[in-house]
Coordinates of C-alpha atoms in Angstrom, one line a residue:
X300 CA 11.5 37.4 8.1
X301 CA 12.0 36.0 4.7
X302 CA 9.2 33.4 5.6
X303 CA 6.7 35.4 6.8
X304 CA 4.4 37.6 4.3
X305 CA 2.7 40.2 6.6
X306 CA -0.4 40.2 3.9
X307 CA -2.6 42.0 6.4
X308 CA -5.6 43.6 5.4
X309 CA -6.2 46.4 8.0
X310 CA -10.1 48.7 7.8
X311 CA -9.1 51.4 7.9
X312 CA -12.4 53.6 7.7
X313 CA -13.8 50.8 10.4
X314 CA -14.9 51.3 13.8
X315 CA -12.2 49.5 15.8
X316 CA -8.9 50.9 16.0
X317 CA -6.1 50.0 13.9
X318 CA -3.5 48.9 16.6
X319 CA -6.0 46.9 18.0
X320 CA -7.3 45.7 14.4
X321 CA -3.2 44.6 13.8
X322 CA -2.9 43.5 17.4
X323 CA -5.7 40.7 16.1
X324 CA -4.0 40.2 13.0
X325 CA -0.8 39.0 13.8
X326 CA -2.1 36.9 17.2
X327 CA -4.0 34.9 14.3
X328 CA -0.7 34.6 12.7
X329 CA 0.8 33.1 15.7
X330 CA -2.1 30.7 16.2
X331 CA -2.2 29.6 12.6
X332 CA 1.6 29.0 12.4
X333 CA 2.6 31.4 10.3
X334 CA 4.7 32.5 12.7
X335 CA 6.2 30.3 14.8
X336 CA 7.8 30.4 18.4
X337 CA 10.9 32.0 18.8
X338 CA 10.8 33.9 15.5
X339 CA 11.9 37.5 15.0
X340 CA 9.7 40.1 14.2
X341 CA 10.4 42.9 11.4
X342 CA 11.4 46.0 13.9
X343 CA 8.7 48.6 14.0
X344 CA 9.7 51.1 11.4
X345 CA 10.2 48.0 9.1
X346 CA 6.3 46.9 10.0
X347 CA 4.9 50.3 9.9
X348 CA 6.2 50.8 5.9
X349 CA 5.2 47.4 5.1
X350 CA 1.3 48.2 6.1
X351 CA 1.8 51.8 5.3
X352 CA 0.8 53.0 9.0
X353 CA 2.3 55.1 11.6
X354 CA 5.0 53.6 13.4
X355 CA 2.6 54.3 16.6
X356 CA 0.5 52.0 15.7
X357 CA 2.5 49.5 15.3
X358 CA 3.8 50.0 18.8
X359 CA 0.8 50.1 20.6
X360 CA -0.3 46.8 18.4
X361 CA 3.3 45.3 19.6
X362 CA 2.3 46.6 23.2
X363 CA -0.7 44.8 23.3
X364 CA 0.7 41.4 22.3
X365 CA 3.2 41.8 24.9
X366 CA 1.2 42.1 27.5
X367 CA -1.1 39.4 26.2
X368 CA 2.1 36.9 26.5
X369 CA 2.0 36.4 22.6
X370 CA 5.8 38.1 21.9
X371 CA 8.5 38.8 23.8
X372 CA 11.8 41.3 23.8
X373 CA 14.6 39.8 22.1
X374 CA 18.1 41.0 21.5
X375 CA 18.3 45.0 21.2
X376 CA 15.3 46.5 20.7
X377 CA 13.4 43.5 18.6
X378 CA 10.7 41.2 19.6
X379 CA 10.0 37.8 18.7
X380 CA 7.0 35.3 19.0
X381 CA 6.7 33.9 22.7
X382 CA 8.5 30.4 23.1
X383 CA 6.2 29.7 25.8
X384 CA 2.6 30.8 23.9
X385 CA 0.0 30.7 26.2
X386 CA -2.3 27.4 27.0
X387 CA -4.9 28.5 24.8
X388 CA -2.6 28.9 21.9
X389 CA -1.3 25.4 22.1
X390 CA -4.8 24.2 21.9
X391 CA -5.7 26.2 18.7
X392 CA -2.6 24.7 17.2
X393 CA -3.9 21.1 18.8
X394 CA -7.4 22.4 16.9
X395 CA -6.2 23.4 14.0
X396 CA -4.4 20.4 12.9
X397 CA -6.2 17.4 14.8
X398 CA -10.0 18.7 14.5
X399 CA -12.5 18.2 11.6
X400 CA -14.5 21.6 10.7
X401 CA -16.6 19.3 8.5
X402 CA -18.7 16.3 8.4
X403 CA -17.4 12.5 7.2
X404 CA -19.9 9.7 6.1
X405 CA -20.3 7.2 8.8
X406 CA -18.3 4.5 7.4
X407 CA -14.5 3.3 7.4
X408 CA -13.1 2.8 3.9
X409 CA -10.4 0.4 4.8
X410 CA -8.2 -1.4 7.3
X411 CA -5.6 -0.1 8.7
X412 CA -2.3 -2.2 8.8
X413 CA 0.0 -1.2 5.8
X414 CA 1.9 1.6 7.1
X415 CA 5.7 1.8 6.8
X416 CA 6.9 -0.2 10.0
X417 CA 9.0 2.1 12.6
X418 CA 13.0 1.7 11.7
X419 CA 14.6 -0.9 13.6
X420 CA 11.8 -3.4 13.2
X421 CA 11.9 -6.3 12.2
X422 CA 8.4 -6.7 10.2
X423 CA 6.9 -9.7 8.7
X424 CA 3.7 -8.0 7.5
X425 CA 4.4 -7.4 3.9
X426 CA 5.2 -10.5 1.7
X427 CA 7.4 -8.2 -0.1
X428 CA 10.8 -8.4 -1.6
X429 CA 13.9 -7.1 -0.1
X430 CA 15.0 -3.5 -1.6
X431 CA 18.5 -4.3 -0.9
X432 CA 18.9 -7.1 -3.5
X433 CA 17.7 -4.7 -6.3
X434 CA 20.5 -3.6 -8.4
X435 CA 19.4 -0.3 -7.9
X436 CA 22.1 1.0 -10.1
X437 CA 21.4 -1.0 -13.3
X438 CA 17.8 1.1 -12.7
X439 CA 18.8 4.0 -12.0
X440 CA 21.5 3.8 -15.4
X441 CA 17.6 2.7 -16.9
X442 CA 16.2 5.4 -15.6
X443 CA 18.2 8.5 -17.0
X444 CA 18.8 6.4 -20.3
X445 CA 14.7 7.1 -20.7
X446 CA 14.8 10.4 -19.9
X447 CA 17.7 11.4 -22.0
X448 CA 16.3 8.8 -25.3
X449 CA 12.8 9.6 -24.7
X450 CA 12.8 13.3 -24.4
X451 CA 9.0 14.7 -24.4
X452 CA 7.6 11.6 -25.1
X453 CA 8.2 10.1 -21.7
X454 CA 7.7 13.2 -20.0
X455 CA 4.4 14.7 -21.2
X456 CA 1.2 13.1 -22.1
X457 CA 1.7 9.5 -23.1
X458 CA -0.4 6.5 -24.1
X459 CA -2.5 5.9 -21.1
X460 CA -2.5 1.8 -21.6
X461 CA 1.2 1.7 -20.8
X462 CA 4.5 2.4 -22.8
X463 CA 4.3 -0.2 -25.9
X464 CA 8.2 -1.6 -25.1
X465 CA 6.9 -2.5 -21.6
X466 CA 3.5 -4.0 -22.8
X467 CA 5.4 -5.9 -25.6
X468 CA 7.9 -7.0 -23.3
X469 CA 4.9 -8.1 -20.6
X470 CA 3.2 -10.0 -23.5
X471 CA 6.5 -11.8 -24.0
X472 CA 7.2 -12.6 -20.9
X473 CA 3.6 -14.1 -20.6
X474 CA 3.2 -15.8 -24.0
X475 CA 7.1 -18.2 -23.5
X476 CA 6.8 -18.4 -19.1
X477 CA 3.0 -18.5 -18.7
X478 CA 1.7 -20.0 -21.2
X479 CA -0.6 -17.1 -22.1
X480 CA -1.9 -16.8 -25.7
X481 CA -1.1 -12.6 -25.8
X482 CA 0.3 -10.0 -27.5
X483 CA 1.4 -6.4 -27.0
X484 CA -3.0 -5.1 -27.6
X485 CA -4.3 -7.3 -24.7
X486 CA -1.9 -5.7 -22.1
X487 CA -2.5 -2.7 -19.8
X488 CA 0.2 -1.5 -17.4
X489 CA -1.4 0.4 -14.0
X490 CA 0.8 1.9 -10.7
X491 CA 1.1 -1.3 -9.2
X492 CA -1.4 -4.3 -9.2
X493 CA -4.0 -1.9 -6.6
X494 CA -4.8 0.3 -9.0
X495 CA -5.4 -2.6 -11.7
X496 CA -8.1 -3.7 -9.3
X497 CA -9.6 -0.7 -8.2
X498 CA -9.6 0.1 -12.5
X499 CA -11.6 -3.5 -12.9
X500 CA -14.0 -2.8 -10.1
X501 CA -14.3 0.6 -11.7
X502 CA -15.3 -0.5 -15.3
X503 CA -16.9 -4.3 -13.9
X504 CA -18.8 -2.9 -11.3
X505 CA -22.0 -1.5 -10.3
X506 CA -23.4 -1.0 -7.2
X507 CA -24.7 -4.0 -5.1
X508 CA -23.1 -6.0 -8.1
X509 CA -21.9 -9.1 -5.7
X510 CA -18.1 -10.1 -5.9
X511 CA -17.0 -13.1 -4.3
X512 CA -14.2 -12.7 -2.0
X513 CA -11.7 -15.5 -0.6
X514 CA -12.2 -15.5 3.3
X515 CA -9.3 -15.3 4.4
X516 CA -8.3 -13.1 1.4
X517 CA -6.0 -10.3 0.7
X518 CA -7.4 -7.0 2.7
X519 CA -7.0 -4.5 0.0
X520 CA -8.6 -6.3 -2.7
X521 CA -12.1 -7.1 -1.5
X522 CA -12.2 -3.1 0.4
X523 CA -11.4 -2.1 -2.5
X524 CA -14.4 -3.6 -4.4
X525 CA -16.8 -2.6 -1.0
X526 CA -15.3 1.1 -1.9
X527 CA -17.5 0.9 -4.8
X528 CA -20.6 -0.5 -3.6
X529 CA -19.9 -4.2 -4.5
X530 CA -21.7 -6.6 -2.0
X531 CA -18.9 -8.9 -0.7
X532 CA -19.6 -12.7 -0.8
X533 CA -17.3 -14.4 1.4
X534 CA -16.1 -18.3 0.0
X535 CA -13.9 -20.3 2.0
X536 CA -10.4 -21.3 1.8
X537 CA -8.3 -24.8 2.7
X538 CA -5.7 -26.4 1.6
X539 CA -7.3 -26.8 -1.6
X540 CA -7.4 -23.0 -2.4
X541 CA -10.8 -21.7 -3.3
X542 CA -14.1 -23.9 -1.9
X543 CA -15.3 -24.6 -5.1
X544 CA -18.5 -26.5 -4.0
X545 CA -19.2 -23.9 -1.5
X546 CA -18.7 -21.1 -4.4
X547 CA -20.9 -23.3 -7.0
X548 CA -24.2 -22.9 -3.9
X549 CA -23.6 -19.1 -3.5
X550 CA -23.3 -18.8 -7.4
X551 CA -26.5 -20.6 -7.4
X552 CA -28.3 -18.3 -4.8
X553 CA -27.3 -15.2 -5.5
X554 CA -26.5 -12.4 -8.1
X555 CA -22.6 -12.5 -8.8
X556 CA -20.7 -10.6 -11.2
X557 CA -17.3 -11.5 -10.4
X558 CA -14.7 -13.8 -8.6
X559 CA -11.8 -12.7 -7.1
X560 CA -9.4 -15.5 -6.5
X561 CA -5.6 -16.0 -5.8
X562 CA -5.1 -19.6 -7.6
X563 CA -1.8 -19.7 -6.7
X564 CA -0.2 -19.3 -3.5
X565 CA -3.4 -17.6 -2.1
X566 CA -3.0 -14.7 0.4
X567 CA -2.9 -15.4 3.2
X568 CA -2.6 -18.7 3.6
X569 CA -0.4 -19.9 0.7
X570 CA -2.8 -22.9 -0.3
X571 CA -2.7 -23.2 -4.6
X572 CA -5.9 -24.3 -6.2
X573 CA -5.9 -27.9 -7.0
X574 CA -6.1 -29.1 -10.6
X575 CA -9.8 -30.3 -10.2
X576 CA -11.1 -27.2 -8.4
X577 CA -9.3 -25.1 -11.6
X578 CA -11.4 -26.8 -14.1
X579 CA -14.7 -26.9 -12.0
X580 CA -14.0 -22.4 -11.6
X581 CA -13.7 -22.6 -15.0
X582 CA -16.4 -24.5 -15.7
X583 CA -19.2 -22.7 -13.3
X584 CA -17.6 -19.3 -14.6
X585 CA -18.9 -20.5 -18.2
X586 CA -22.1 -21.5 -16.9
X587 CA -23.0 -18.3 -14.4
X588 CA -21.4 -16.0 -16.9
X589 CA -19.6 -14.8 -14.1
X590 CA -15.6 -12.7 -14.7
X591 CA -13.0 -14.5 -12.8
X592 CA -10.7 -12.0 -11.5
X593 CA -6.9 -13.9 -11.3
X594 CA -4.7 -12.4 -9.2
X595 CA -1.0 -13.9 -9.7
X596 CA 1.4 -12.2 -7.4
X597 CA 4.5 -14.7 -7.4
X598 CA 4.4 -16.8 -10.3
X599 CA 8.4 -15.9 -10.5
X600 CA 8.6 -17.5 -6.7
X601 CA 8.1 -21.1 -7.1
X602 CA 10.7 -22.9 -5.6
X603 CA 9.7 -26.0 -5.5
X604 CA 8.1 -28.8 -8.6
X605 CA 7.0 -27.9 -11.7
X606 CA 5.7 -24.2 -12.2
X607 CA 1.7 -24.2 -11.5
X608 CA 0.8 -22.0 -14.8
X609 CA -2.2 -19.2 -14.1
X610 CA -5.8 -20.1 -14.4
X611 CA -6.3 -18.0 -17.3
X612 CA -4.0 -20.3 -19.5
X613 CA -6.3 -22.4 -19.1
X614 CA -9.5 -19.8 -20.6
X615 CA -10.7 -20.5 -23.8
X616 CA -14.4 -19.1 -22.4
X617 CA -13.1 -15.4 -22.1
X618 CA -14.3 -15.5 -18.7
X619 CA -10.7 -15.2 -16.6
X620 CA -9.1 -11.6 -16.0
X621 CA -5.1 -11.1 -15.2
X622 CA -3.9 -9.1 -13.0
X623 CA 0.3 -9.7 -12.2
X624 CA 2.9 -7.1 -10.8
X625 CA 6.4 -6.7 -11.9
X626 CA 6.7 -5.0 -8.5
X627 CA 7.5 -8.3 -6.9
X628 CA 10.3 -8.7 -8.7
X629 CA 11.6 -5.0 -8.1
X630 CA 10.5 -3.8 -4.6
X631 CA 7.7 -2.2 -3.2
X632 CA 8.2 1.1 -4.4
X633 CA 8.4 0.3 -7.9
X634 CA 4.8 0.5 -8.4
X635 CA 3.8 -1.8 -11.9
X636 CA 1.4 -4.1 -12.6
X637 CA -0.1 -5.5 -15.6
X638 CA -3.6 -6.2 -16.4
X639 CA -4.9 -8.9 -19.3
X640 CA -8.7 -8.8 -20.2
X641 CA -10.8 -8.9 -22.8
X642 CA -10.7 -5.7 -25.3
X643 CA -14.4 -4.2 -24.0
X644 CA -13.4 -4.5 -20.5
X645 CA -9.7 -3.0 -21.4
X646 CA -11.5 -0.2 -22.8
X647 CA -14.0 0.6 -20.3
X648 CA -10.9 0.6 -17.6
X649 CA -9.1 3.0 -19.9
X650 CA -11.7 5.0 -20.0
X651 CA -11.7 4.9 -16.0
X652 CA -8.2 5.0 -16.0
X653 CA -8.4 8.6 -17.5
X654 CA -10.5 9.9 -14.6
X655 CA -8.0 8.3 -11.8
X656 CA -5.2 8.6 -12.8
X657 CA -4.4 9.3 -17.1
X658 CA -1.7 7.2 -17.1
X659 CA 1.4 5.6 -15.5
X660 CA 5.5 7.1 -15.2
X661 CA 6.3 6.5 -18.8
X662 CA 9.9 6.8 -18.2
X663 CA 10.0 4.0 -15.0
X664 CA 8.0 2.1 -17.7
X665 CA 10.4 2.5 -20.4
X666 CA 13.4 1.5 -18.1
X667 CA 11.8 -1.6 -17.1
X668 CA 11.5 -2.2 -20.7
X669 CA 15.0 -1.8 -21.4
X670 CA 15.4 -4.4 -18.4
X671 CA 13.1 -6.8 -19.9
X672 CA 14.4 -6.5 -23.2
X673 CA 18.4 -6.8 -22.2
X674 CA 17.6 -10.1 -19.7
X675 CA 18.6 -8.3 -16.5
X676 CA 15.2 -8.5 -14.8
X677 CA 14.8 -12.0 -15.5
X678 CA 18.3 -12.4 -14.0
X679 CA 17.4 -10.4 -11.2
X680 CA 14.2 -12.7 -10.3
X681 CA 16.1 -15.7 -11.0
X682 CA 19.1 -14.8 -8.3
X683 CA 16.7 -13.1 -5.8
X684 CA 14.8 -16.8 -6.2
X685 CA 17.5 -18.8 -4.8
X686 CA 17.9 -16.1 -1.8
X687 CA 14.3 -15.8 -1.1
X688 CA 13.9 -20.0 -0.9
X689 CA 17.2 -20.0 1.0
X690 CA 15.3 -17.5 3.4
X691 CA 12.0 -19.4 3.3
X692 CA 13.6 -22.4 4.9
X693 CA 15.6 -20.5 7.5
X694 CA 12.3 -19.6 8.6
X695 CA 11.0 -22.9 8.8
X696 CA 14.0 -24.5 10.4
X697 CA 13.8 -21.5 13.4
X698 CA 10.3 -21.8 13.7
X699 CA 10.4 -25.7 14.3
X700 CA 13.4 -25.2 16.6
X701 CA 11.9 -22.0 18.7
X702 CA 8.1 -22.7 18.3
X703 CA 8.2 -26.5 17.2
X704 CA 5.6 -27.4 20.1
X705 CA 3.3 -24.2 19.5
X706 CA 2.8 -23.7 15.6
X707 CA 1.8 -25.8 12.4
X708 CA 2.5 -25.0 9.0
X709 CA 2.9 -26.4 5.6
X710 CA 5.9 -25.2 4.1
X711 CA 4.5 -23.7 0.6
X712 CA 6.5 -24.4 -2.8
X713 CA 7.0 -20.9 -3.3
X714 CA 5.9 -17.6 -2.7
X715 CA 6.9 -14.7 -0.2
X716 CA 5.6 -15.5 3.2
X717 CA 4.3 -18.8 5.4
X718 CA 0.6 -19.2 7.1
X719 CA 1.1 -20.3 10.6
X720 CA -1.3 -22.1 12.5
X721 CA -1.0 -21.3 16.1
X722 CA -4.4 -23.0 17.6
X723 CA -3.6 -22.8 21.3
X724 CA -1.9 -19.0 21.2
X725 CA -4.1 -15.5 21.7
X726 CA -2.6 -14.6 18.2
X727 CA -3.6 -10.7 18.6
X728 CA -2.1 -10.7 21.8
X729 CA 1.4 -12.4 20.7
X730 CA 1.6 -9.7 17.8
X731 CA 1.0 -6.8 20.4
X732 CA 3.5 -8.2 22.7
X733 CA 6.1 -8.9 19.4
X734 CA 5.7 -5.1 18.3
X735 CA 6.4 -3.8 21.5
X736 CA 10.1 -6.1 21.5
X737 CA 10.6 -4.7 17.7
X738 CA 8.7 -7.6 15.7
X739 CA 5.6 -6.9 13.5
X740 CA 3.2 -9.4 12.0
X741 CA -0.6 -9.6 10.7
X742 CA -2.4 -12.3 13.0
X743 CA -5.2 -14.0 10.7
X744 CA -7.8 -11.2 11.9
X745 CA -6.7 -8.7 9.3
X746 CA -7.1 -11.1 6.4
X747 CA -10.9 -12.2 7.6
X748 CA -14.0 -10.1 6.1
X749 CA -15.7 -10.5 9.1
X750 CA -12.8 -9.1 11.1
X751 CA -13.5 -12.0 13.6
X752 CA -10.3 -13.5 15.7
X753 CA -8.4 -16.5 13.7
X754 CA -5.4 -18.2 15.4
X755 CA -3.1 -17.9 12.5
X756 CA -0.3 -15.4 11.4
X757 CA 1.9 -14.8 8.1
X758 CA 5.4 -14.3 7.9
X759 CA 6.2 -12.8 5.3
X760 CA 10.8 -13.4 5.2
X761 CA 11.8 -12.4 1.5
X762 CA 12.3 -9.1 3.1
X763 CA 14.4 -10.0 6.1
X764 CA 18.3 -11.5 5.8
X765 CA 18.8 -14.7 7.3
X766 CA 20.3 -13.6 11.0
X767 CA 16.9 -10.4 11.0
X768 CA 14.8 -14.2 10.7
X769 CA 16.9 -15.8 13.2
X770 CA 16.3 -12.8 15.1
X771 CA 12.4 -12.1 14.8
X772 CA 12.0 -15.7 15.9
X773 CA 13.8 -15.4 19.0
X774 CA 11.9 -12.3 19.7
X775 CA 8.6 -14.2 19.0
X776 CA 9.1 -17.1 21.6
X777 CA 10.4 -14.4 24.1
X778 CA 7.1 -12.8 23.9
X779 CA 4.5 -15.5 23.6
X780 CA 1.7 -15.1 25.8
X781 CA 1.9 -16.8 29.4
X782 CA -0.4 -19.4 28.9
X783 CA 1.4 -20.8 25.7
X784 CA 4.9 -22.0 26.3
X785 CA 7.8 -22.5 23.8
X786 CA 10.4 -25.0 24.0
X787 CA 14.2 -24.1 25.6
X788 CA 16.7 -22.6 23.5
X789 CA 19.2 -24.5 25.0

């Protein structure tokens, strides 16, 4: 009975009698879960010191449960909580921890769709990296090497724009790869490039502020900003990236005060803004006074050509904000992203910063540091590289061999997942049919803002070896639906 504390209040000047008062009491137990099926009871005597009563009452209390069906004798003279509690019983419980006793606003804050896939599936949904390449080690030897050398510092209150070795080491990394003109002062690290966007929406933001959105576009960004009130302004985008003409007309009809767009290797679809459309953003950015919100998930995953450098390289207006991840190149768990704005906007998300959250895990932060500063991450990202492109075209080769006659694609120079086209195919009906044969994808529905049907899914592979891809495809031509066919495998 160690886990049970009988904390029963019993009236004892009241008008009903105390057996049947802690009769009540410990039925309520039962129902609540305090006490669970099966589980012994203390033994009369030990009950009636506990609640300092006569041992009567407890027995005529115990009585009365029995005969009620909520305990039953046990081994010697004890008695335990029912196994088989009666119907009603199992319905409280059911109440209790499926009902609502209170009122929700009438709206849905988000899609559903990122929930940890079920094991032994084979899931295509993320566009993530594969945990099993991370030298999990080398972190963890990171790890304790900031606890130990940072003591206090890492483990109480520390500076809520990030540890100053990791923003250092950021700025680096984005001043000699990216071609960024930054230093230590200009970064802020958040828990993973999420929170840098709901911190931007926080301090950018008012509401009915319009935000245009990419459509299709990455789910969690523009719910995010609708979480807050912002009006979402759909822009198309092709193979171009970004509609730039289309964004110049809704620019010019309606009140914007920000642009959130994935110039390279746009989510979903993969498409990277072509070198005209960047200086024409730019350019209508300047003129509408409008922050461009640059999100750069895979700028380490380009595989193929020169490197495409990030939109706000190209900012001399002060107009372009970056958001990146270092969780890309870590895995999924490893929550850190990095945020580079202009100093009034970086204060006003500190100061949001320390009503969400205060601050980030100074000590993960200081490790990743260390990794930075010693070369292994980069040499991490630059082996995980070669097997993530070596992955990428296993996919391609399996999906022209298996589903050759059923689905376009262009194969994109980099990044963690491919946009397939799949015009003749009920998409949401191929990824119900996949799931239920242990394969999960995102058909182009979940990336639309209207939610409306688009015969398209992405794959994202950098998480799955070469024979779980060679897999997953075969699954997905066994379950295509009837009236699309795919080609023989022999």
């Amino acid at each position: 009975m160690k886990t049970w504390d009988p904390s029963i209040e019993l009236d004892r000047a009241g008008r009903v009698p105390l057996p049947m008062q802690l009769a009540h009491a410990l039925a309520r137990d039962i129902r609540l879960g305090r006490l669970r099926p099966g589980q012994v009871l203390p033994s009369s005597r030990q009950l009636a010191r506990l609640l300092r009563v006569h041992r009567n009452t407890v027995v005529a209390a115990m009585d009365e449960l029995k005969a009620q069906g909520w305990v039953e004798s046990v081994r010697a003279s004890h008695l335990a909580v029912a196994r088989a509690l009666p119907s009603s019983t199992a319905a409280a419980a059911e109440r209790r921890h499926g009902a609502l006793g209170f009122s929700l606003p009438a709206r849905r804050l988000a899609s559903r769709g990122f929930e940890a896939a079920p094991r032994r599936v084979l899931d295509f949904t993320g566009g993530l990296p594969d945990p099993r390449l991370l030298p999990s080690a080398v972190l963890a030897r990171a790890y304790r090497r900031a606890l130990r050398r940072g003591g206090s510092g890492v483990l109480g209150f520390s500076d809520p724009a990030g540890h100053p070795r990791l923003r250092a080491g950021v700025a680096d990394m984005l001043r000699t790869r990216r071609g960024l003109a930054v230093d230590a002062g200009d970064v802020l690290i958040t828990r993973g490039s999420q929170l840098a966007h709901h911190l931007l929406g926080l301090a950018l933001l008012a509401p009915g502020d319009g935000v245009v959105v990419e459509a299709p576009g990455y789910p969690s960004t523009r719910e995010g900003f609708a979480m807050l009130g912002a009006r979402l302004l759909p822009v198309p985008v092709d193979a171009q990236g970004l509609d730039v003409d289309a964004l110049a007309r809704v620019l010019a009809r309606e009140r914007v005060r920000a642009v959130s767009v994935t110039p390279l290797l746009q989510d979903p679809t993969t498409a990277t803004l072509s070198a005209s459309r960047r200086l024409q953003l730019l350019a209508l950015a300047r003129r509408h006074r409008v922050a461009v919100l640059e999100a750069d998930y895979d700028y380490e995953f380009q595989f193929d050509g020169a490197a495409v450098q990030p939109l706000a390289a190209d900012d001399t207006a002060g107009t372009v904000v970056y958001v990146g991840t270092l969780t890309k190149a870590l895995a999924a768990g490893v929550r850190l992203g990095f945020v580079v704005a202009p100093r009034r906007l970086r204060d006003r998300m500190l100061e949001a910063r320390a009503v969400v959250d205060r601050q980030g895990d100074a000590a993960l932060e200081l490790a990743v540091a260390e990794l930075m500063e010693d070369g292994e991450l980069l040499r991490h990202a630059w082996r995980a590289r070669r097997e993530f492109q070596r992955r990428r075209d296993t996919l391609v080769a399996a999906l022209r061999r298996r589903l050759g006659e059923i689905v376009s694609f262009d194969v994109p120079r980099g990044g963690l997942a491919l946009w397939v086209r799949a015009p003749s195919v009920d998409v949401d009906a191929w990824a119900t049919r996949a799931l239920a044969n242990g394969v999960r994808f995102f058909t182009g529905r979940h990336y639309q803002p209207s939610g409306r049907p688009l015969r398209a899914l992405r794959l994202g592979f950098a998480h799955l070896d070469v024979a779980e891809l060679e897999r997953a495809v075969e699954v997905m031509a066994q379950t295509l639906p009837r009236r699309a066919h795919a080609p023989s495998s022999a």
